[in-house]
Amino acid sequence: MENKDIKKTATDQGSGDGPEKNLSGPKASDHPGIVLWKRLLFLLITVVLMLALLEVALFSAGVNPVLLHDDPFVGFAENIPLYITKADSQPPGILETAPNKLTYFNLQTFSSPKKSGTYRIFTLGGSTTYGRPYNDSVSFSGWLREFLPAADSSRNWEVINAGGISYASYRVARLMKELVQYEPDLFIIYTGHNEFLERRSYGQLRGGVKGAATELAGKLATTRTWSALSWSLQKINALPKSKDSLRATLPGEVETILKKTGPDSYSRDDALRQEVVEHYRLSLERMVDQAKAVGAAVIFVSPAASLKDCTPFKSEHTKGLSAAQRSRSLELLSAARKKIKAKKWSEALAALDEALIFDPRFAELHYRRGNTLFALRRYDEAKAAFRRAKEEDVCSLRSLDAMGEVLAEVAKNAEVPLVDFVQLLEGHVQDNHGHTILGQEFFLDHVHPTIEGNQLLAQQLVEVMGARGIVEPSETWGDQAIATVTEKVHGQFDKPMQALGLANLARVLAWSGKGEDAERLAVQALQLEVEDPYITKTAATVIASQYLHDDPDRAWEYFRLALNTDPMDSKLHSKLGQWIADTRNRQVEVGYAHLLHASVFWSGPNRDRAHMHLGVAMAQRGRPADALAHFLEAQRLNPKSADAKKAINQLRRQSAAPLNNVVLQKVSVKKYPSGNIKMIVQVKPDATGRYIADGFWTEWYEGGELKGFMEYLRGVPQGNKMAWDQSGRLLEES
């Protein structure tokens, strides 16, 4: 009875004047939005399955993704092979580095086809892989070549160094198209520092959605469906066969922005930076795909760089600052530099922190802040500041943090081992110095490791290869075997080779405006005490240039050292003369004498500058006609010189008498038996046609230093004769 009542009550509640209610709620079919969502999901799943089946079918048909053989973002004007058959090789079939590639690559030789039992390794990347500033013998490739047979003698190991100077990842990926033909077993790839070296854009992808378009283009290029679709569209002329309108066309070999115009050509472009990072990802994926296509293994190496001892290549103020703010930022930076030099760390830090409040993207502010925090032993903060300086460097010649993340992702997704070179070196720095900030302990400059750094990387590669079953270390492999190899490698690499590499690197860094870093390497080159005029002159000139303003006496000392090694170097005479004429840190006559030397013997560019300075000297000495003659000569040497044109016009306006028929003095030269200059005298013909002294009379020591100076006017001495000893000390004015 109770149950019936309950049932009846429920029925009664459902009755009434209105329609009967559904107590279970509305059905899903009653909501159009849900129905549409289900249909779209079903359609999406169907499309994905169809594309997956199409990819499988195309794979079976032998269709490869565009990415395997082409780069959607850059093309190349020509394709010159890196390796060619060696002429008259015995045995036949020996390949060697093509002669026209030796500017960028080490000379390497190997056989084709590969000899039985050989395990062939190609090392790829840029100048670090090459072995800069030295060569292959002390690169990580060279070390690996020596370590492998010592660790495992059961195989015939072959390590071919295919590292190309200034090669970015997209050039490395292109090079692999050639290398996969040579029966590789393993590619070891160290790339990431050179991505911003070459000027390129991303064609029509540069629009409002360029970042997304770049990423989408890269993803499509990895599919076989896109490869088949683009091929079909080209066949019916629905898609142009040429992709040049959509991508940059680069020359067959590297043409870097630095080499053409230097760091000043760089400017901040965050959008381009992101595109370059995506292109880097694409290039890494291309390398893996190409290797896997021929059954070769891949090992990636994370690029490491100096943080502590590498000044930024170019700093740029934060966008939107007023002129007053930019000026204030530079004032605070200048003040901080002085405080750092005086080791007043807290005051330096205060100035830098103040500047960073309104100018947070100026790279050098972060770098100097890192210097200061490091001196205060606040290592974690210092490391963060140094890393920020690297990231804000407008001239990005060190791998960005984002690139390290991309490399790790690609390696993980492709199940490729990644040797963390950064972590490896940081561990050694921690053990020996109590911090993890990389600097000159393992780097010669911004990215090139020391010989020891390359050795550590090679040892780590042997361990990784062992873990992957490629190497089976023998019982004799250990500290003693490593020590034996180390002695052998160092024995093959002598001091002159090391000093030459350091001097050349110092010269390049000085040219790029990194005087501090250049000086450190130049000092190291001289400390090796190699008797080589080129090395001594190059290193001494770099050091002298660093002290032109802060320490003139020290600059003079190194200029003299450079001159003594090459007394006839007219470029050096010009640089020395201009410095003295501009700063007056020594008797100005010394500067005029060196400029006279340069004006006579220098045939290189900027020779007009020597005549411009000599023209100013003559004008100041009340000789307007001779001044005009030098200005006119400067204009002849450099017709585009605005300075020469201005000086000529100004001199003509200021001259009390018309300056007509001006003639540049000739010079009389006497030499020592060695061929070095003993005397240079400016002369003009007198009324009888005989040449007499008229202008500057100079006498020289055989080592290139000025010995005496005198001015003449139509054969008559003007003022006192000046004389110096070989150290440059003024002896007399008589």
PDB file of N, CA and C in Angstrom, residues 18-92:
ATOM      1  N   GLY A  18      -0.095  21.543 -17.445  1.00  0.00           N
ATOM      2  CA  GLY A  18       0.995  21.654 -18.427  1.00  0.00           C
ATOM      3  C   GLY A  18       1.356  20.317 -19.009  1.00  0.00           C
ATOM      4  N   PRO A  19       2.306  20.305 -19.981  1.00  0.00           N
ATOM      5  CA  PRO A  19       2.760  19.059 -20.603  1.00  0.00           C
ATOM      6  C   PRO A  19       3.530  18.207 -19.616  1.00  0.00           C
ATOM      7  N   GLU A  20       3.637  16.947 -19.907  1.00  0.00           N
ATOM      8  CA  GLU A  20       4.361  16.017 -19.020  1.00  0.00           C
ATOM      9  C   GLU A  20       5.854  16.327 -19.067  1.00  0.00           C
ATOM     10  N   LYS A  21       6.523  16.374 -17.894  1.00  0.00           N
ATOM     11  CA  LYS A  21       7.954  16.712 -17.788  1.00  0.00           C
ATOM     12  C   LYS A  21       8.819  15.464 -17.803  1.00  0.00           C
ATOM     13  N   ASN A  22      10.011  15.579 -18.450  1.00  0.00           N
ATOM     14  CA  ASN A  22      10.972  14.475 -18.478  1.00  0.00           C
ATOM     15  C   ASN A  22      11.904  14.637 -17.307  1.00  0.00           C
ATOM     16  N   LEU A  23      11.798  13.798 -16.290  1.00  0.00           N
ATOM     17  CA  LEU A  23      12.580  13.929 -15.065  1.00  0.00           C
ATOM     18  C   LEU A  23      14.070  13.646 -15.294  1.00  0.00           C
ATOM     19  N   SER A  24      14.436  12.950 -16.372  1.00  0.00           N
ATOM     20  CA  SER A  24      15.839  12.624 -16.629  1.00  0.00           C
ATOM     21  C   SER A  24      16.598  13.776 -17.262  1.00  0.00           C
ATOM     22  N   GLY A  25      15.993  14.902 -17.559  1.00  0.00           N
ATOM     23  CA  GLY A  25      16.662  16.072 -18.131  1.00  0.00           C
ATOM     24  C   GLY A  25      16.625  16.019 -19.636  1.00  0.00           C
ATOM     25  N   PRO A  26      17.113  17.112 -20.323  1.00  0.00           N
ATOM     26  CA  PRO A  26      17.110  17.178 -21.789  1.00  0.00           C
ATOM     27  C   PRO A  26      18.120  16.223 -22.390  1.00  0.00           C
ATOM     28  N   LYS A  27      17.849  15.677 -23.582  1.00  0.00           N
ATOM     29  CA  LYS A  27      18.759  14.793 -24.298  1.00  0.00           C
ATOM     30  C   LYS A  27      19.839  15.613 -25.012  1.00  0.00           C
ATOM     31  N   ALA A  28      21.009  14.979 -25.232  1.00  0.00           N
ATOM     32  CA  ALA A  28      22.102  15.664 -25.925  1.00  0.00           C
ATOM     33  C   ALA A  28      21.692  16.108 -27.301  1.00  0.00           C
ATOM     34  N   SER A  29      20.797  15.322 -27.921  1.00  0.00           N
ATOM     35  CA  SER A  29      20.371  15.653 -29.276  1.00  0.00           C
ATOM     36  C   SER A  29      19.560  16.935 -29.329  1.00  0.00           C
ATOM     37  N   ASP A  30      19.107  17.387 -28.146  1.00  0.00           N
ATOM     38  CA  ASP A  30      18.316  18.618 -28.106  1.00  0.00           C
ATOM     39  C   ASP A  30      19.194  19.855 -28.190  1.00  0.00           C
ATOM     40  N   HIS A  31      20.602  19.738 -28.129  1.00  0.00           N
ATOM     41  CA  HIS A  31      21.522  20.879 -28.138  1.00  0.00           C
ATOM     42  C   HIS A  31      22.305  20.889 -29.439  1.00  0.00           C
ATOM     43  N   PRO A  32      22.029  21.782 -30.373  1.00  0.00           N
ATOM     44  CA  PRO A  32      22.719  21.811 -31.675  1.00  0.00           C
ATOM     45  C   PRO A  32      24.222  22.016 -31.554  1.00  0.00           C
ATOM     46  N   GLY A  33      24.684  22.773 -30.533  1.00  0.00           N
ATOM     47  CA  GLY A  33      26.113  23.048 -30.377  1.00  0.00           C
ATOM     48  C   GLY A  33      26.920  21.785 -30.130  1.00  0.00           C
ATOM     49  N   ILE A  34      26.353  20.900 -29.308  1.00  0.00           N
ATOM     50  CA  ILE A  34      27.048  19.649 -28.992  1.00  0.00           C
ATOM     51  C   ILE A  34      27.099  18.748 -30.218  1.00  0.00           C
ATOM     52  N   VAL A  35      25.988  18.725 -30.967  1.00  0.00           N
ATOM     53  CA  VAL A  35      25.946  17.903 -32.178  1.00  0.00           C
ATOM     54  C   VAL A  35      27.007  18.367 -33.169  1.00  0.00           C
ATOM     55  N   LEU A  36      27.135  19.695 -33.344  1.00  0.00           N
ATOM     56  CA  LEU A  36      28.142  20.245 -34.257  1.00  0.00           C
ATOM     57  C   LEU A  36      29.549  19.909 -33.810  1.00  0.00           C
ATOM     58  N   TRP A  37      29.779  19.964 -32.499  1.00  0.00           N
ATOM     59  CA  TRP A  37      31.114  19.645 -31.961  1.00  0.00           C
ATOM     60  C   TRP A  37      31.487  18.199 -32.243  1.00  0.00           C
ATOM     61  N   LYS A  38      30.533  17.321 -32.065  1.00  0.00           N
ATOM     62  CA  LYS A  38      30.789  15.902 -32.331  1.00  0.00           C
ATOM     63  C   LYS A  38      31.099  15.662 -33.799  1.00  0.00           C
ATOM     64  N   ARG A  39      30.349  16.337 -34.668  1.00  0.00           N
ATOM     65  CA  ARG A  39      30.567  16.166 -36.102  1.00  0.00           C
ATOM     66  C   ARG A  39      31.955  16.669 -36.514  1.00  0.00           C
ATOM     67  N   LEU A  40      32.343  17.830 -35.939  1.00  0.00           N
ATOM     68  CA  LEU A  40      33.660  18.381 -36.263  1.00  0.00           C
ATOM     69  C   LEU A  40      34.774  17.458 -35.765  1.00  0.00           C
ATOM     70  N   LEU A  41      34.579  16.901 -34.543  1.00  0.00           N
ATOM     71  CA  LEU A  41      35.574  15.983 -34.010  1.00  0.00           C
ATOM     72  C   LEU A  41      35.705  14.750 -34.895  1.00  0.00           C
ATOM     73  N   PHE A  42      34.552  14.215 -35.325  1.00  0.00           N
ATOM     74  CA  PHE A  42      34.569  13.042 -36.200  1.00  0.00           C
ATOM     75  C   PHE A  42      35.279  13.369 -37.515  1.00  0.00           C
ATOM     76  N   LEU A  43      34.977  14.562 -38.060  1.00  0.00           N
ATOM     77  CA  LEU A  43      35.605  14.974 -39.316  1.00  0.00           C
ATOM     78  C   LEU A  43      37.115  15.120 -39.150  1.00  0.00           C
ATOM     79  N   LEU A  44      37.540  15.716 -38.018  1.00  0.00           N
ATOM     80  CA  LEU A  44      38.964  15.907 -37.766  1.00  0.00           C
ATOM     81  C   LEU A  44      39.681  14.573 -37.648  1.00  0.00           C
ATOM     82  N   ILE A  45      39.098  13.651 -36.924  1.00  0.00           N
ATOM     83  CA  ILE A  45      39.700  12.326 -36.759  1.00  0.00           C
ATOM     84  C   ILE A  45      39.820  11.636 -38.116  1.00  0.00           C
ATOM     85  N   THR A  46      38.760  11.780 -38.926  1.00  0.00           N
ATOM     86  CA  THR A  46      38.769  11.158 -40.254  1.00  0.00           C
ATOM     87  C   THR A  46      39.880  11.720 -41.119  1.00  0.00           C
ATOM     88  N   VAL A  47      40.042  13.074 -41.091  1.00  0.00           N
ATOM     89  CA  VAL A  47      41.085  13.727 -41.888  1.00  0.00           C
ATOM     90  C   VAL A  47      42.466  13.284 -41.431  1.00  0.00           C
ATOM     91  N   VAL A  48      42.669  13.252 -40.095  1.00  0.00           N
ATOM     92  CA  VAL A  48      43.967  12.852 -39.556  1.00  0.00           C
ATOM     93  C   VAL A  48      44.304  11.422 -39.968  1.00  0.00           C
ATOM     94  N   LEU A  49      43.304  10.527 -39.890  1.00  0.00           N
ATOM     95  CA  LEU A  49      43.535   9.135 -40.268  1.00  0.00           C
ATOM     96  C   LEU A  49      43.857   9.017 -41.756  1.00  0.00           C
ATOM     97  N   MET A  50      43.131   9.798 -42.569  1.00  0.00           N
ATOM     98  CA  MET A  50      43.396   9.761 -44.006  1.00  0.00           C
ATOM     99  C   MET A  50      44.801  10.265 -44.327  1.00  0.00           C
ATOM    100  N   LEU A  51      45.214  11.365 -43.649  1.00  0.00           N
ATOM    101  CA  LEU A  51      46.561  11.892 -43.875  1.00  0.00           C
ATOM    102  C   LEU A  51      47.620  10.901 -43.416  1.00  0.00           C
ATOM    103  N   ALA A  52      47.343  10.231 -42.281  1.00  0.00           N
ATOM    104  CA  ALA A  52      48.302   9.243 -41.781  1.00  0.00           C
ATOM    105  C   ALA A  52      48.453   8.096 -42.769  1.00  0.00           C
ATOM    106  N   LEU A  53      47.284   7.617 -43.298  1.00  0.00           N
ATOM    107  CA  LEU A  53      47.338   6.538 -44.286  1.00  0.00           C
ATOM    108  C   LEU A  53      48.050   6.993 -45.553  1.00  0.00           C
ATOM    109  N   LEU A  54      47.809   8.265 -45.944  1.00  0.00           N
ATOM    110  CA  LEU A  54      48.475   8.797 -47.135  1.00  0.00           C
ATOM    111  C   LEU A  54      49.981   8.880 -46.917  1.00  0.00           C
ATOM    112  N   GLU A  55      50.415   9.295 -45.707  1.00  0.00           N
ATOM    113  CA  GLU A  55      51.845   9.352 -45.395  1.00  0.00           C
ATOM    114  C   GLU A  55      52.481   7.969 -45.497  1.00  0.00           C
ATOM    115  N   VAL A  56      51.754   6.960 -44.975  1.00  0.00           N
ATOM    116  CA  VAL A  56      52.267   5.590 -45.041  1.00  0.00           C
ATOM    117  C   VAL A  56      52.394   5.133 -46.491  1.00  0.00           C
ATOM    118  N   ALA A  57      51.352   5.440 -47.283  1.00  0.00           N
ATOM    119  CA  ALA A  57      51.381   5.043 -48.688  1.00  0.00           C
ATOM    120  C   ALA A  57      52.503   5.722 -49.445  1.00  0.00           C
ATOM    121  N   LEU A  58      52.690   7.004 -49.193  1.00  0.00           N
ATOM    122  CA  LEU A  58      53.758   7.744 -49.863  1.00  0.00           C
ATOM    123  C   LEU A  58      55.122   7.233 -49.427  1.00  0.00           C
ATOM    124  N   PHE A  59      55.244   6.856 -48.151  1.00  0.00           N
ATOM    125  CA  PHE A  59      56.499   6.275 -47.660  1.00  0.00           C
ATOM    126  C   PHE A  59      56.810   4.976 -48.409  1.00  0.00           C
ATOM    127  N   SER A  60      55.779   4.164 -48.586  1.00  0.00           N
ATOM    128  CA  SER A  60      55.959   2.898 -49.306  1.00  0.00           C
ATOM    129  C   SER A  60      56.335   3.126 -50.755  1.00  0.00           C
ATOM    130  N   ALA A  61      55.838   4.256 -51.300  1.00  0.00           N
ATOM    131  CA  ALA A  61      56.132   4.575 -52.699  1.00  0.00           C
ATOM    132  C   ALA A  61      57.477   5.259 -52.868  1.00  0.00           C
ATOM    133  N   GLY A  62      58.179   5.507 -51.765  1.00  0.00           N
ATOM    134  CA  GLY A  62      59.515   6.107 -51.843  1.00  0.00           C
ATOM    135  C   GLY A  62      59.527   7.617 -51.932  1.00  0.00           C
ATOM    136  N   VAL A  63      58.413   8.258 -51.567  1.00  0.00           N
ATOM    137  CA  VAL A  63      58.361   9.725 -51.590  1.00  0.00           C
ATOM    138  C   VAL A  63      58.969  10.254 -50.291  1.00  0.00           C
ATOM    139  N   ASN A  64      59.915  11.157 -50.410  1.00  0.00           N
ATOM    140  CA  ASN A  64      60.571  11.746 -49.238  1.00  0.00           C
ATOM    141  C   ASN A  64      60.013  13.135 -48.958  1.00  0.00           C
ATOM    142  N   PRO A  65      60.050  13.573 -47.691  1.00  0.00           N
ATOM    143  CA  PRO A  65      59.621  14.941 -47.385  1.00  0.00           C
ATOM    144  C   PRO A  65      60.526  15.958 -48.074  1.00  0.00           C
ATOM    145  N   VAL A  66      59.969  17.122 -48.379  1.00  0.00           N
ATOM    146  CA  VAL A  66      60.765  18.206 -48.966  1.00  0.00           C
ATOM    147  C   VAL A  66      61.964  18.510 -48.083  1.00  0.00           C
ATOM    148  N   LEU A  67      61.763  18.426 -46.782  1.00  0.00           N
ATOM    149  CA  LEU A  67      62.809  18.784 -45.830  1.00  0.00           C
ATOM    150  C   LEU A  67      64.059  17.933 -45.987  1.00  0.00           C
ATOM    151  N   LEU A  68      63.899  16.717 -46.505  1.00  0.00           N
ATOM    152  CA  LEU A  68      65.041  15.822 -46.626  1.00  0.00           C
ATOM    153  C   LEU A  68      66.042  16.303 -47.669  1.00  0.00           C
ATOM    154  N   HIS A  69      65.560  17.018 -48.678  1.00  0.00           N
ATOM    155  CA  HIS A  69      66.462  17.431 -49.756  1.00  0.00           C
ATOM    156  C   HIS A  69      66.430  18.917 -50.051  1.00  0.00           C
ATOM    157  N   ASP A  70      65.633  19.682 -49.301  1.00  0.00           N
ATOM    158  CA  ASP A  70      65.518  21.098 -49.617  1.00  0.00           C
ATOM    159  C   ASP A  70      65.252  21.896 -48.348  1.00  0.00           C
ATOM    160  N   ASP A  71      65.648  23.152 -48.361  1.00  0.00           N
ATOM    161  CA  ASP A  71      65.405  24.072 -47.252  1.00  0.00           C
ATOM    162  C   ASP A  71      64.344  25.065 -47.706  1.00  0.00           C
ATOM    163  N   PRO A  72      63.201  25.137 -47.021  1.00  0.00           N
ATOM    164  CA  PRO A  72      62.134  26.034 -47.478  1.00  0.00           C
ATOM    165  C   PRO A  72      62.436  27.509 -47.290  1.00  0.00           C
ATOM    166  N   PHE A  73      63.509  27.848 -46.583  1.00  0.00           N
ATOM    167  CA  PHE A  73      63.775  29.246 -46.266  1.00  0.00           C
ATOM    168  C   PHE A  73      64.968  29.838 -46.999  1.00  0.00           C
ATOM    169  N   VAL A  74      65.961  29.005 -47.354  1.00  0.00           N
ATOM    170  CA  VAL A  74      67.126  29.539 -48.063  1.00  0.00           C
ATOM    171  C   VAL A  74      67.496  28.629 -49.230  1.00  0.00           C
ATOM    172  N   GLY A  75      67.914  29.256 -50.320  1.00  0.00           N
ATOM    173  CA  GLY A  75      68.477  28.532 -51.446  1.00  0.00           C
ATOM    174  C   GLY A  75      69.913  28.990 -51.635  1.00  0.00           C
ATOM    175  N   PHE A  76      70.639  28.319 -52.520  1.00  0.00           N
ATOM    176  CA  PHE A  76      72.041  28.641 -52.712  1.00  0.00           C
ATOM    177  C   PHE A  76      72.324  28.837 -54.199  1.00  0.00           C
ATOM    178  N   ALA A  77      73.157  29.823 -54.470  1.00  0.00           N
ATOM    179  CA  ALA A  77      73.430  30.207 -55.853  1.00  0.00           C
ATOM    180  C   ALA A  77      74.196  29.133 -56.612  1.00  0.00           C
ATOM    181  N   GLU A  78      74.974  28.323 -55.895  1.00  0.00           N
ATOM    182  CA  GLU A  78      75.757  27.291 -56.566  1.00  0.00           C
ATOM    183  C   GLU A  78      76.021  26.162 -55.590  1.00  0.00           C
ATOM    184  N   ASN A  79      76.373  25.018 -56.120  1.00  0.00           N
ATOM    185  CA  ASN A  79      76.628  23.849 -55.281  1.00  0.00           C
ATOM    186  C   ASN A  79      77.960  23.240 -55.680  1.00  0.00           C
ATOM    187  N   ILE A  80      78.998  23.648 -54.983  1.00  0.00           N
ATOM    188  CA  ILE A  80      80.347  23.154 -55.258  1.00  0.00           C
ATOM    189  C   ILE A  80      80.659  22.055 -54.244  1.00  0.00           C
ATOM    190  N   PRO A  81      81.017  20.860 -54.666  1.00  0.00           N
ATOM    191  CA  PRO A  81      81.269  19.769 -53.711  1.00  0.00           C
ATOM    192  C   PRO A  81      82.450  20.079 -52.796  1.00  0.00           C
ATOM    193  N   LEU A  82      82.353  19.593 -51.567  1.00  0.00           N
ATOM    194  CA  LEU A  82      83.448  19.776 -50.621  1.00  0.00           C
ATOM    195  C   LEU A  82      84.598  18.818 -50.929  1.00  0.00           C
ATOM    196  N   TYR A  83      84.277  17.602 -51.341  1.00  0.00           N
ATOM    197  CA  TYR A  83      85.314  16.593 -51.594  1.00  0.00           C
ATOM    198  C   TYR A  83      85.323  16.176 -53.069  1.00  0.00           C
ATOM    199  N   ILE A  84      86.507  16.068 -53.599  1.00  0.00           N
ATOM    200  CA  ILE A  84      86.673  15.654 -54.993  1.00  0.00           C
ATOM    201  C   ILE A  84      87.686  14.517 -55.050  1.00  0.00           C
ATOM    202  N   THR A  85      87.684  13.776 -56.162  1.00  0.00           N
ATOM    203  CA  THR A  85      88.637  12.678 -56.320  1.00  0.00           C
ATOM    204  C   THR A  85      90.055  13.227 -56.451  1.00  0.00           C
ATOM    205  N   LYS A  86      90.945  12.686 -55.657  1.00  0.00           N
ATOM    206  CA  LYS A  86      92.329  13.129 -55.687  1.00  0.00           C
ATOM    207  C   LYS A  86      92.995  12.661 -56.969  1.00  0.00           C
ATOM    208  N   ALA A  87      93.631  13.587 -57.660  1.00  0.00           N
ATOM    209  CA  ALA A  87      94.266  13.257 -58.940  1.00  0.00           C
ATOM    210  C   ALA A  87      95.411  12.265 -58.736  1.00  0.00           C
ATOM    211  N   ASP A  88      95.445  11.249 -59.571  1.00  0.00           N
ATOM    212  CA  ASP A  88      96.526  10.238 -59.561  1.00  0.00           C
ATOM    213  C   ASP A  88      96.712   9.604 -58.186  1.00  0.00           C
ATOM    214  N   SER A  89      95.610   9.423 -57.454  1.00  0.00           N
ATOM    215  CA  SER A  89      95.729   8.846 -56.112  1.00  0.00           C
ATOM    216  C   SER A  89      96.054   7.370 -56.188  1.00  0.00           C
ATOM    217  N   GLN A  90      96.874   6.928 -55.271  1.00  0.00           N
ATOM    218  CA  GLN A  90      97.229   5.529 -55.144  1.00  0.00           C
ATOM    219  C   GLN A  90      97.019   5.107 -53.692  1.00  0.00           C
ATOM    220  N   PRO A  91      96.106   4.187 -53.399  1.00  0.00           N
ATOM    221  CA  PRO A  91      95.247   3.501 -54.371  1.00  0.00           C
ATOM    222  C   PRO A  91      94.196   4.436 -54.942  1.00  0.00           C
ATOM    223  N   PRO A  92      93.543   4.058 -56.022  1.00  0.00           N
ATOM    224  CA  PRO A  92      92.524   4.924 -56.626  1.00  0.00           C
ATOM    225  C   PRO A  92      91.301   5.055 -55.717  1.00  0.00           C
TER     226      PRO A  92
END
